[in-house]
Tab-separated table of C-alpha atoms (C1' of nucleotides) in Angstrom:
chain	number	residue	atom	x	y	z
M	15	MET	CA	145.288	103.991	52.078
M	16	SER	CA	144.660	102.570	48.656
M	17	THR	CA	147.802	101.562	46.907
M	18	SER	CA	148.493	102.289	43.299
M	19	THR	CA	147.042	99.163	41.842
M	20	PRO	CA	144.473	100.115	39.271
M	21	ALA	CA	144.332	96.500	38.184
M	22	SER	CA	140.927	96.038	36.614
M	23	PRO	CA	139.188	98.827	34.781
M	24	GLY	CA	136.593	98.710	37.497
M	25	GLY	CA	138.741	98.557	40.590
M	26	LYS	CA	137.248	99.915	43.772
M	27	ALA	CA	135.159	102.228	41.712
M	28	ALA	CA	133.086	99.325	40.550
M	29	TRP	CA	131.759	98.940	44.062
M	30	ALA	CA	130.827	102.543	44.438
M	31	GLY	CA	127.437	101.962	42.929
M	32	ALA	CA	126.590	99.177	45.308
M	33	ARG	CA	124.703	101.379	47.692
M	34	GLU	CA	122.572	102.739	44.906
M	35	ALA	CA	122.063	99.313	43.437
M	36	LEU	CA	120.697	98.154	46.769
M	37	ARG	CA	118.508	101.212	47.202
M	38	GLU	CA	117.002	100.842	43.798
M	39	ARG	CA	115.760	97.457	44.780
M	40	GLY	CA	114.382	98.589	48.093
M	41	LEU	CA	117.241	96.876	49.883
M	42	ARG	CA	119.162	98.515	52.685
M	43	TRP	CA	122.601	99.829	53.278
M	44	THR	CA	123.798	98.571	56.614
M	45	PRO	CA	127.131	98.709	58.431
M	46	GLN	CA	127.469	94.964	57.978
M	47	ARG	CA	127.013	95.159	54.241
M	48	ARG	CA	129.395	98.052	54.067
M	49	LEU	CA	132.069	96.025	55.800
M	50	ILE	CA	131.554	93.064	53.544
M	51	LEU	CA	131.705	95.237	50.452
M	52	ASP	CA	134.857	96.879	51.742
M	53	VAL	CA	136.531	93.545	52.142
M	54	LEU	CA	135.375	92.366	48.748
M	55	ALA	CA	136.606	95.554	47.140
M	56	GLU	CA	140.087	94.622	48.230
M	57	THR	CA	139.778	91.123	46.944
M	58	SER	CA	140.368	90.051	43.426
M	59	GLY	CA	139.689	86.696	41.948
M	60	HIS	CA	138.247	84.027	44.180
M	61	ILE	CA	137.325	83.883	47.823
M	62	THR	CA	135.497	81.247	49.770
M	63	GLY	CA	132.647	82.030	52.076
M	64	ALA	CA	134.702	81.010	55.058
M	65	GLU	CA	137.577	83.232	54.036
M	66	LEU	CA	135.323	86.202	53.686
M	67	VAL	CA	133.848	85.598	57.095
M	68	GLU	CA	137.317	85.417	58.514
M	69	ARG	CA	138.492	88.625	56.912
M	70	CYS	CA	135.413	90.460	58.030
M	71	ARG	CA	135.915	89.209	61.523
M	72	ALA	CA	139.468	90.472	61.442
M	73	ARG	CA	138.020	93.948	61.066
M	74	ASP	CA	134.989	93.565	63.199
M	75	ALA	CA	135.040	90.705	65.623
M	76	ALA	CA	131.291	90.900	65.921
M	77	THR	CA	130.765	89.708	62.382
M	78	ILE	CA	128.129	87.029	62.132
M	79	GLY	CA	128.641	84.238	59.645
M	80	SER	CA	125.074	83.925	58.516
M	81	THR	CA	124.937	87.626	57.749
M	82	VAL	CA	127.936	87.282	55.496
M	83	TYR	CA	126.457	84.370	53.616
M	84	ARG	CA	123.151	86.140	53.223
M	85	THR	CA	124.850	89.260	51.972
M	86	LEU	CA	126.752	87.179	49.495
M	87	ASP	CA	123.422	85.878	48.205
M	88	VAL	CA	122.175	89.405	47.773
M	89	LEU	CA	125.343	90.501	46.031
M	90	GLU	CA	125.082	87.590	43.710
M	91	GLU	CA	121.608	88.660	42.753
M	92	LEU	CA	122.939	92.107	42.036
M	93	GLY	CA	125.714	90.635	39.951
M	94	TYR	CA	128.611	91.696	42.139
M	95	VAL	CA	129.820	88.202	42.814
M	96	ARG	CA	129.168	84.821	41.379
M	97	HIS	CA	129.489	81.562	43.201
M	98	SER	CA	130.465	78.057	42.260
M	99	HIS	CA	131.975	75.079	43.968
M	100	GLY	CA	135.635	74.256	44.127
M	101	ALA	CA	137.099	70.815	43.532
M	102	ASP	CA	136.594	70.080	47.203
M	103	GLY	CA	132.963	71.088	47.129
M	104	ARG	CA	133.470	74.268	49.106
M	105	GLU	CA	131.639	77.404	48.138
M	106	GLU	CA	133.713	79.746	46.123
M	107	TYR	CA	132.814	83.279	45.165
M	108	HIS	CA	134.170	85.197	42.217
M	109	VAL	CA	134.556	88.822	42.819
M	110	LEU	CA	133.677	91.291	40.117
M	111	PRO	CA	132.916	88.638	37.562
M	112	LEU	CA	134.158	90.231	34.385
M	113	ALA	CA	133.723	87.209	32.209
M	114	GLU	CA	131.921	84.098	33.211
M	115	HIS	CA	134.290	81.193	33.150
M	116	ALA	CA	134.579	77.589	34.184
M	117	HIS	CA	137.053	76.321	36.734
M	118	ILE	CA	139.753	73.829	36.318
M	119	GLY	CA	141.299	72.445	39.423
M	120	CYS	CA	144.146	70.057	40.032
M	121	LEU	CA	143.087	67.281	42.382
M	122	GLY	CA	146.682	66.796	43.349
M	123	CYS	CA	148.061	70.184	44.289
M	124	GLY	CA	144.903	72.250	44.347
M	125	ALA	CA	146.059	74.676	41.701
M	126	ALA	CA	143.178	76.277	39.865
M	127	TRP	CA	142.638	78.242	36.753
M	128	ASP	CA	140.003	79.336	34.367
M	129	LEU	CA	138.370	78.162	31.218
M	130	THR	CA	136.572	80.498	28.876
M	131	TRP	CA	133.486	80.129	26.753
M	132	GLU	CA	135.755	79.834	23.782
M	133	ASP	CA	137.549	76.859	25.272
M	134	ALA	CA	134.359	75.092	26.111
M	135	ARG	CA	132.421	76.030	23.055
M	136	GLU	CA	132.340	72.696	21.333
M	137	LEU	CA	130.976	70.965	24.391
M	138	VAL	CA	128.550	73.719	25.247
M	139	GLU	CA	127.126	73.717	21.766
M	140	ARG	CA	126.848	69.988	21.713
M	141	LEU	CA	124.838	69.925	24.920
M	142	GLU	CA	122.623	72.723	23.781
M	143	ALA	CA	121.944	71.064	20.455
M	144	ARG	CA	121.476	67.595	21.775
M	145	ASN	CA	119.635	68.156	25.034
M	146	GLY	CA	118.547	71.735	24.977
M	147	PHE	CA	120.749	72.143	28.013
M	148	ARG	CA	122.096	75.632	28.560
M	149	VAL	CA	125.439	75.427	30.282
M	150	ALA	CA	126.141	77.940	33.037
M	151	LEU	CA	129.869	78.263	32.653
M	152	GLY	CA	130.289	79.627	36.131
M	153	HIS	CA	128.960	76.331	37.400
M	154	VAL	CA	131.302	74.139	35.506
M	155	MET	CA	134.123	72.505	37.395
M	156	ILE	CA	136.733	70.377	35.760
M	157	GLY	CA	138.900	68.254	37.967
M	158	GLY	CA	142.047	66.523	36.860
M	159	TYR	CA	145.792	66.556	37.248
M	160	CYS	CA	148.282	69.134	36.156
M	161	PRO	CA	151.607	68.111	34.635
M	162	GLY	CA	153.369	67.854	37.954
M	163	CYS	CA	150.737	65.835	39.762
M	164	GLU	CA	149.864	62.186	39.595
M	165	PRO	CA	146.487	60.651	40.288
M	166	ALA	CA	146.367	59.050	43.721
M	167	GLU	CA	147.614	55.484	43.724
M	168	ARG	CA	144.826	52.990	43.576
N	19	MET	CA	118.261	62.341	30.118
N	20	SER	CA	117.637	59.866	32.819
N	21	THR	CA	118.009	60.767	36.430
N	22	SER	CA	119.854	57.634	37.315
N	23	THR	CA	121.821	54.924	35.701
N	24	PRO	CA	120.128	51.624	34.958
N	25	ALA	CA	121.129	48.580	36.927
N	26	SER	CA	124.554	47.400	35.986
N	27	PRO	CA	125.367	43.993	34.526
N	28	GLY	CA	127.584	43.424	37.518
N	29	GLY	CA	124.912	43.506	40.165
N	30	LYS	CA	125.509	42.060	43.595
N	31	ALA	CA	128.121	39.676	42.300
N	32	ALA	CA	130.551	42.506	41.833
N	33	TRP	CA	130.588	43.081	45.559
N	34	ALA	CA	131.336	39.509	46.464
N	35	GLY	CA	135.049	40.077	46.326
N	36	ALA	CA	134.958	43.018	48.661
N	37	ARG	CA	135.849	41.018	51.717
N	38	GLU	CA	138.871	39.539	50.012
N	39	ALA	CA	139.881	42.877	48.619
N	40	LEU	CA	139.916	44.263	52.129
N	41	ARG	CA	141.806	41.301	53.539
N	42	GLU	CA	144.444	41.494	50.902
N	43	ARG	CA	145.239	44.948	52.071
N	44	GLY	CA	145.297	44.076	55.701
N	45	LEU	CA	141.972	45.811	56.212
N	46	ARG	CA	139.154	44.293	58.202
N	47	TRP	CA	135.756	42.941	57.567
N	48	THR	CA	133.398	44.352	60.129
N	49	PRO	CA	129.638	44.248	60.593
N	50	GLN	CA	129.488	47.955	59.810
N	51	ARG	CA	131.293	47.558	56.534
N	52	ARG	CA	129.133	44.586	55.665
N	53	LEU	CA	126.009	46.665	56.167
N	54	ILE	CA	127.331	49.493	54.083
N	55	LEU	CA	128.331	47.145	51.304
N	56	ASP	CA	124.922	45.511	51.433
N	57	VAL	CA	123.223	48.827	50.982
N	58	LEU	CA	125.539	49.837	48.192
N	59	ALA	CA	124.980	46.524	46.437
N	60	GLU	CA	121.344	47.454	46.126
N	61	THR	CA	122.114	50.876	44.842
N	62	SER	CA	122.839	51.744	41.284
N	63	GLY	CA	124.033	55.011	39.934
N	64	HIS	CA	124.576	57.823	42.382
N	65	ILE	CA	124.093	58.196	46.088
N	66	THR	CA	125.074	60.991	48.393
N	67	GLY	CA	126.877	60.414	51.637
N	68	ALA	CA	123.863	61.563	53.581
N	69	GLU	CA	121.577	59.215	51.702
N	70	LEU	CA	123.797	56.273	52.385
N	71	VAL	CA	123.902	57.109	56.063
N	72	GLU	CA	120.147	57.296	56.075
N	73	ARG	CA	119.654	53.973	54.327
N	74	CYS	CA	122.088	52.275	56.632
N	75	ARG	CA	120.328	53.719	59.609
N	76	ALA	CA	117.061	52.364	58.295
N	77	ARG	CA	118.526	48.895	58.684
N	78	ASP	CA	120.549	49.490	61.775
N	79	ALA	CA	119.593	52.475	63.821
N	80	ALA	CA	122.984	52.373	65.492
N	81	THR	CA	124.790	53.376	62.331
N	82	ILE	CA	127.324	56.108	62.913
N	83	GLY	CA	127.783	58.731	60.253
N	84	SER	CA	131.519	59.057	60.506
N	85	THR	CA	131.929	55.319	60.083
N	86	VAL	CA	129.985	55.449	56.859
N	87	TYR	CA	132.058	58.285	55.484
N	88	ARG	CA	135.257	56.574	56.446
N	89	THR	CA	134.157	53.345	54.857
N	90	LEU	CA	133.324	55.237	51.726
N	91	ASP	CA	136.878	56.524	51.672
N	92	VAL	CA	138.200	53.011	51.957
N	93	LEU	CA	135.906	51.745	49.233
N	94	GLU	CA	137.009	54.506	46.993
N	95	GLU	CA	140.590	53.460	47.457
N	96	LEU	CA	139.613	49.952	46.523
N	97	GLY	CA	137.812	51.236	43.468
N	98	TYR	CA	134.305	50.254	44.500
N	99	VAL	CA	132.937	53.756	44.459
N	100	ARG	CA	134.069	57.048	43.128
N	101	HIS	CA	133.119	60.382	44.527
N	102	SER	CA	132.566	63.816	43.104
N	103	HIS	CA	130.571	66.876	44.031
N	104	GLY	CA	127.083	67.677	42.853
N	105	ALA	CA	125.966	71.028	41.547
N	106	ASP	CA	125.153	71.998	45.105
N	107	GLY	CA	128.556	71.013	46.362
N	108	ARG	CA	127.348	67.961	48.204
N	109	GLU	CA	129.366	64.794	48.125
N	110	GLU	CA	128.137	62.307	45.628
N	111	TYR	CA	129.289	58.736	45.253
N	112	HIS	CA	129.095	56.618	42.153
N	113	VAL	CA	128.498	53.028	42.792
N	114	LEU	CA	130.323	50.423	40.759
N	115	PRO	CA	131.883	52.902	38.430
N	116	LEU	CA	131.815	51.037	35.167
N	117	ALA	CA	132.647	53.939	32.977
N	118	GLU	CA	133.999	57.131	34.341
N	119	HIS	CA	131.742	59.976	33.392
N	120	ALA	CA	131.155	63.623	34.050
N	121	HIS	CA	128.024	65.008	35.657
N	122	ILE	CA	125.594	67.435	34.309
N	123	GLY	CA	123.179	68.986	36.728
N	124	CYS	CA	120.307	71.373	36.290
N	125	LEU	CA	120.638	74.298	38.659
N	126	GLY	CA	116.908	74.803	38.460
N	127	CYS	CA	115.279	71.450	39.140
N	128	GLY	CA	118.256	69.446	40.282
N	129	ALA	CA	117.947	66.805	37.584
N	130	ALA	CA	121.242	65.139	36.802
N	131	TRP	CA	122.694	63.019	34.133
N	132	ASP	CA	125.908	61.795	32.686
N	133	LEU	CA	128.417	62.819	30.129
N	134	THR	CA	130.838	60.365	28.605
N	135	TRP	CA	134.416	60.643	27.491
N	136	GLU	CA	133.153	60.734	23.972
N	137	ASP	CA	131.014	63.775	24.665
N	138	ALA	CA	133.811	65.639	26.312
N	139	ARG	CA	136.576	64.519	24.033
N	140	GLU	CA	137.180	67.751	22.228
N	141	LEU	CA	137.589	69.677	25.448
N	142	VAL	CA	139.626	67.003	27.163
N	143	GLU	CA	142.027	66.791	24.277
N	144	ARG	CA	142.343	70.504	24.098
N	145	LEU	CA	143.294	70.783	27.747
N	146	GLU	CA	145.730	67.943	27.503
N	147	ALA	CA	147.378	69.388	24.447
N	148	ARG	CA	147.464	72.947	25.630
N	149	ASN	CA	148.219	72.633	29.323
N	150	GLY	CA	149.243	69.053	29.826
N	151	PHE	CA	146.232	68.815	32.085
N	152	ARG	CA	144.758	65.357	32.408
N	153	VAL	CA	141.053	65.629	33.022
N	154	ALA	CA	139.521	63.271	35.567
N	155	LEU	CA	136.100	62.892	34.085
N	156	GLY	CA	134.623	61.734	37.350
N	157	HIS	CA	135.533	65.105	38.779
N	158	VAL	CA	133.895	67.164	36.134
N	159	MET	CA	130.659	68.869	36.967
N	160	ILE	CA	128.673	70.873	34.497
N	161	GLY	CA	125.943	73.104	35.802
N	162	GLY	CA	123.295	74.751	33.698
N	163	TYR	CA	119.621	74.702	32.928
N	164	CYS	CA	117.536	72.042	31.278
N	165	PRO	CA	114.842	72.933	28.759
N	166	GLY	CA	112.152	73.331	31.376
N	167	CYS	CA	114.126	75.483	33.766
N	168	GLU	CA	115.057	79.137	33.636
N	169	PRO	CA	118.049	80.754	35.239
N	170	ALA	CA	117.061	82.569	38.413
N	171	GLU	CA	115.764	86.081	37.748
N	172	ARG	CA	118.404	88.669	38.185
I	16	DG	C1'	141.122	28.994	72.943
I	17	DT	C1'	144.365	32.888	74.214
I	18	DC	C1'	147.224	36.678	73.006
I	19	DG	C1'	149.062	40.576	70.734
I	20	DT	C1'	148.874	43.749	67.082
I	21	DT	C1'	146.694	47.179	64.763
I	22	DC	C1'	142.734	48.469	62.185
I	23	DT	C1'	137.980	50.279	63.327
I	24	DT	C1'	134.524	52.073	65.688
I	25	DG	C1'	131.998	55.239	68.559
I	26	DC	C1'	131.812	59.541	70.169
I	27	DG	C1'	132.567	64.153	70.769
I	28	DA	C1'	133.889	68.389	68.747
I	29	DG	C1'	134.344	71.464	65.074
I	30	DG	C1'	134.047	73.773	60.504
I	31	DC	C1'	131.112	75.351	56.732
I	32	DT	C1'	126.673	76.632	55.165
I	33	DA	C1'	121.571	77.258	55.462
I	34	DT	C1'	117.292	78.624	57.701
I	35	DG	C1'	113.603	80.204	61.021
I	36	DC	C1'	112.304	83.715	64.086
I	37	DA	C1'	111.899	87.653	66.950
I	38	DA	C1'	114.073	92.027	67.717
I	39	DT	C1'	116.159	95.818	65.494
I	40	DA	C1'	117.501	99.244	62.316
I	41	DA	C1'	116.935	101.656	57.549
I	42	DC	C1'	114.468	104.308	55.045
I	43	DA	C1'	110.516	107.106	53.365
I	44	DA	C1'	106.879	110.063	54.543
I	45	DC	C1'	105.253	113.485	57.341
T	21	DG	C1'	112.254	114.760	64.709
T	22	DT	C1'	108.635	111.084	64.802
T	23	DT	C1'	106.383	107.288	62.970
T	24	DG	C1'	105.360	103.249	60.269
T	25	DT	C1'	106.889	99.724	57.233
T	26	DT	C1'	109.675	96.053	56.265
T	27	DA	C1'	114.398	94.544	55.154
T	28	DT	C1'	118.144	92.828	58.120
T	29	DT	C1'	120.439	91.274	61.800
T	30	DG	C1'	121.690	88.277	65.602
T	31	DC	C1'	121.059	84.104	67.472
T	32	DA	C1'	119.944	79.494	67.832
T	33	DT	C1'	119.720	75.384	65.518
T	34	DA	C1'	120.451	71.977	62.183
T	35	DG	C1'	122.583	69.332	58.385
T	36	DC	C1'	126.630	67.540	56.132
T	37	DC	C1'	131.151	66.171	56.519
T	38	DT	C1'	135.809	65.725	58.916
T	39	DC	C1'	138.997	64.655	62.490
T	40	DG	C1'	141.188	63.193	66.960
T	41	DC	C1'	141.305	59.942	70.383
T	42	DA	C1'	140.573	56.155	73.451
T	43	DA	C1'	138.146	51.798	73.721
T	44	DG	C1'	137.106	47.809	71.275
T	45	DA	C1'	137.082	44.287	67.664
T	46	DA	C1'	139.262	41.482	63.806
T	47	DC	C1'	142.717	38.756	62.471
T	48	DG	C1'	146.943	35.945	62.580
T	49	DA	C1'	150.003	33.251	65.431
T	50	DC	C1'	150.509	29.959	68.873
DNA sequence: GTCGTTCTTGCGAGGCTATGCAATAACAAC
DNA sequence: GTTGTTATTGCATAGCCTCGCAAGAACGAC
């Protein structure tokens, strides 16, 4: 069933410990959570809450939206996903967050990519020094226009 | 770090031309738009869509939400407001945008303040130089924690 | 003032996300 | 296997925002 796509060093294996991670915290392993984890294990990069709900429903039509969102909250606490908001304000979850990063999104075409701590360092340090504000890079969103896109006429 | 922007030098006068601005574009001056403009004229800094709806309803209980949101879209096209998304993903409108600025929001207490072009210059220039990406400062959101707040336990 | 054009509104419906609550299922202990 | 505890689920509901559509209002022309 699994294709030969080792991709990240973690891969599906990284999810194997999820059940234990839940147990250790006195949380439970349920069929619903299993399904959600399965779907996430096959996802790399970003996924919105709505997308996840949809994919889960494709496998089990009885999937309940609120359960998915609540599970996502739990997984975030366990560090399996991290959420932020896209340029359109929608929830966006990062699967297997290897390195926390900010998001850059084109307001024209919707293209998105990442920004690392290194890229943002000057600004992050400035805010920390000036205001004592600790930036959470995963919650940084930078909107703008990529080379091919023009700002909307005004 | 103030939570809102002080009253602008423009004040109500800046809104006086709104009716003409609409006319010039073949758009119409309606009682609903007048109400919304009135409320906005008394607002400085930020306001969320929901807040605006609420304030309009306080003056005219018959206010319809979708009308407010649509008017906001029109006003944005005319340059009277500018929208972005708060740390929680909610819509947020900037009234009388004098200087475009980015938003910094505390994920703990919700406090928010502004970041100017000057503050972000290094990063903006880097993105422009490296990727040809033109940052829209009004669509930049920086989440993190202010001195009094701690990241959620994990 | 009347008329016609077309922009707006009101309204209903729907999508995404969050939350409260009672019923249920997981798990540990026996 | 049974039981008790309590985390979870399912469901209903609600809030915010968007969209389609038909009825209505604003504006310009006469």
